């Protein structure tokens, strides 16, 4: 790669030709202030804060917009001299800062950005101290409506247009724009409609001033009084890295954490704003249902009631179901407890997805970062925009960079990038498998094709047959081969897109029906027929709870949602911010969530509840602390030791892929969407007021408008 | 300049469509740009739409956005950026009064006052009879005939308050106006007629070729060859500054 020599602040560096001067200066160790420049957005060059001195140039240079290849050496052949901290450069920035502050209100004491404001910090670092010479009226701008998540105080806007570029480039929802010109320029959504993106909360992080702030978090806390805990999100199966900010016992907000392999620096609105659901509808003490009414009891009484029922019930009449938000620890504990009771009716697939078996047959094998290398993507019953919004942004990024061809079998949805809609008829998949469909050729010709199966097809009756067809397409079109990049072990284009954070960990630990055991549908069916008498729900709320017949239901979980309403015994557990836990995302990456707060009231960590219960049931689990439990998990599934590592899927043997699914006839029913309402997919989100508002406005509001 | 927003919803028309001729024209205009660059036609289309309707309405913005496969907000950005797009309804006659410095010095205040009295007290507001609206604009480039105003696509120059009133009254009465200077001045000649180049003979053709006719030789002795070849002082040749004596005050 061509390089060019530069002397930055007296230090000679060899900078890559294709980067900007700002990046080159940073490589040389200089700090360049900026507002409009952002690594993941296009260069705007309109804030002028990054001015540096190029010795010999007639004017200060905006380093973010100047490419290194455009910096000529001096006439005598010596490298160009760049000064980032000379009096000349400093004076230029002071001038820029003075202009920015002319129209910026001095309302820092009531501004939510206070304490983490780029303008505040840079005014301290690069502005002139206690100095102003502007005595005219300041500009004032009307606040704009941008939906239930983004609060605007537009007078504070310095028009860096980061939000506009984010909406247009990353989110792919070009709702934001800058109207008017000059002093009257205003950032707004089109006719002040809500910013209809699942990633809208990220503009709050991007805004360098307090113009766009978080609406639910408004006037709630100051950054310096928050305790920050690095954790993992469970709202979808992507495992986005988050930082949980707590004050005392309460989670105040959730922010994204940088992880290039998973979420870059974005998180979805559900991950960010469902946290107010953590203080509502909480189960904070055990309950027993007496004469149809739930009665608060002590832990001992609740355990005794369970023990009495278990003693009465034969193992083949007992069942356990793992919910969508469980961590690996409690899944392992529940599996061991049920194993000790010789129960084989276990399942973790609440939605009835027909997956399981060898590990690489239920993973997103291409890996998230690997999506950028793909050149053809076939979505089958998956809507990544709702299933995993941050993954969708990654697909969009790939489309922007390489123009990857995307086709979609399922309901036509606006994915933020062009996708060939192949209709909702699943027989199209068969045509592709036979090679009679036009897209089959595209997949065959592609170097790194991908197929993404979503819950929309896997949960169907013919899910296993679809899986079989997908595996056939995968092997026929060369999706699994050596042309690898991200996975390192070779390219693997066979992907399952999960929506439940607990799913992969549960499958890894084998929480599936044992020999002769029933799956979720079988358990519900059995309960209705009276063949199942005891059901243990570990945070499982998405199953058909109304038809459990007279079965005795134990619900262990954090929220008083559907599961708790039908329970006979309620054991209060911890939410994902209240326990240390391992989560495995859909690509098979093991990540650690950390406790940011303590569970409310009498609620306990989930694995500890199961451990205590096992003692009462007389089948004491062999671990007394989390370390021994983790050791047991690692013995079951060795990859749990590889915390945070990119999973490597080396197995490309034909045998594995011939074995997936079952042959069968395809159902003629149209493919439907798996998620009905993006904002209300789990108990925490359903308890959240913010998510309810989003659902009302962005999901149901949209449908109403479409019906007009 | 003031905030540029779309007109309030209650005065927005229900729909917008190009008429047959303009639709044909729009198709041809869009076709000028390469595939994927159709958005480049946005200003042309908005301008044509404004020529058709008089102003840029909300349905027009959305209709043009659909024609060019652009997000609505991108078209709105363009429409609000350029001040020549009218975002409010205009009268049959849109009176644009130049109020930039030369026109202002020559009395554009009186022109504005006449508009306020005879059209509407507020600019960009349609008069009660629906025939007029007026607005202040920046320099229209006719400073030599200041003050001036533009109605439709014609300039009316060298006006003052009473002339403006008369023009408005004439238009109201359905009389046609003569574009150009309104004080009997010919284009931008001096007021009261030309002061130079007044010799009629200049224009009747009698002077054609006259410059070729040798004037009678001056009564001086002709230069000798030797003298003509003598180098003369060049225009670029400068006098050398006088050497100052050392120690002289500077």
Short mmCIF file of N, CA and C in Angstrom, two decimals, chain A residues 21 52-62 66 70-72 74 80-82 88:
data_model
loop_
_atom_site.label_atom_id
_atom_site.label_comp_id
_atom_site.label_asym_id
_atom_site.label_seq_id
_atom_site.Cartn_x
_atom_site.Cartn_y
_atom_site.Cartn_z
N UNK A 21 -5.73 12.94 7.01
CA UNK A 21 -4.68 13.55 7.81
C UNK A 21 -4.99 13.42 9.30
N UNK A 52 -5.58 21.94 11.41
CA UNK A 52 -4.17 21.81 11.76
C UNK A 52 -3.38 22.72 10.81
N UNK A 53 -2.13 22.91 11.17
CA UNK A 53 -1.28 23.75 10.34
C UNK A 53 -0.45 22.86 9.42
N UNK A 54 -0.53 23.14 8.15
CA UNK A 54 0.35 22.48 7.17
C UNK A 54 1.33 23.58 6.77
N UNK A 55 2.54 23.45 7.22
CA UNK A 55 3.51 24.53 7.06
C UNK A 55 3.68 24.81 5.57
N UNK A 56 3.44 26.06 5.18
CA UNK A 56 3.55 26.43 3.77
C UNK A 56 2.20 26.60 3.11
N UNK A 57 1.16 25.94 3.65
CA UNK A 57 -0.17 26.11 3.07
C UNK A 57 -0.72 27.46 3.47
N UNK A 58 -1.51 28.07 2.61
CA UNK A 58 -1.98 29.43 2.91
C UNK A 58 -3.01 29.49 4.02
N UNK A 59 -3.67 28.37 4.32
CA UNK A 59 -4.74 28.40 5.30
C UNK A 59 -4.60 27.20 6.21
N UNK A 60 -5.21 27.24 7.40
CA UNK A 60 -5.27 26.03 8.21
C UNK A 60 -6.09 24.97 7.46
N UNK A 61 -5.75 23.72 7.67
CA UNK A 61 -6.38 22.64 6.93
C UNK A 61 -7.32 21.84 7.82
N UNK A 62 -8.51 21.53 7.31
CA UNK A 62 -9.43 20.63 8.02
C UNK A 62 -8.89 19.22 7.86
N UNK A 66 -8.90 16.01 4.63
CA UNK A 66 -7.70 16.06 3.79
C UNK A 66 -7.07 14.67 3.75
N UNK A 70 -3.10 13.59 -0.72
CA UNK A 70 -3.15 14.94 -1.28
C UNK A 70 -2.13 15.89 -0.65
N UNK A 71 -1.36 15.39 0.30
CA UNK A 71 -0.39 16.27 0.97
C UNK A 71 0.95 16.14 0.26
N UNK A 72 1.27 17.15 -0.54
CA UNK A 72 2.51 17.14 -1.32
C UNK A 72 3.70 17.31 -0.39
N UNK A 74 7.36 18.97 0.51
CA UNK A 74 7.86 20.32 0.25
C UNK A 74 8.64 20.34 -1.07
N UNK A 80 6.15 16.85 4.17
CA UNK A 80 5.34 17.99 4.60
C UNK A 80 5.31 18.05 6.12
N UNK A 81 5.34 19.28 6.62
CA UNK A 81 5.32 19.46 8.08
C UNK A 81 3.91 19.80 8.52
N UNK A 82 3.39 19.03 9.45
CA UNK A 82 2.05 19.27 9.98
C UNK A 82 2.20 19.61 11.46
N UNK A 88 -0.38 28.72 15.69
CA UNK A 88 -1.21 28.95 14.50
C UNK A 88 -2.43 28.04 14.52
#
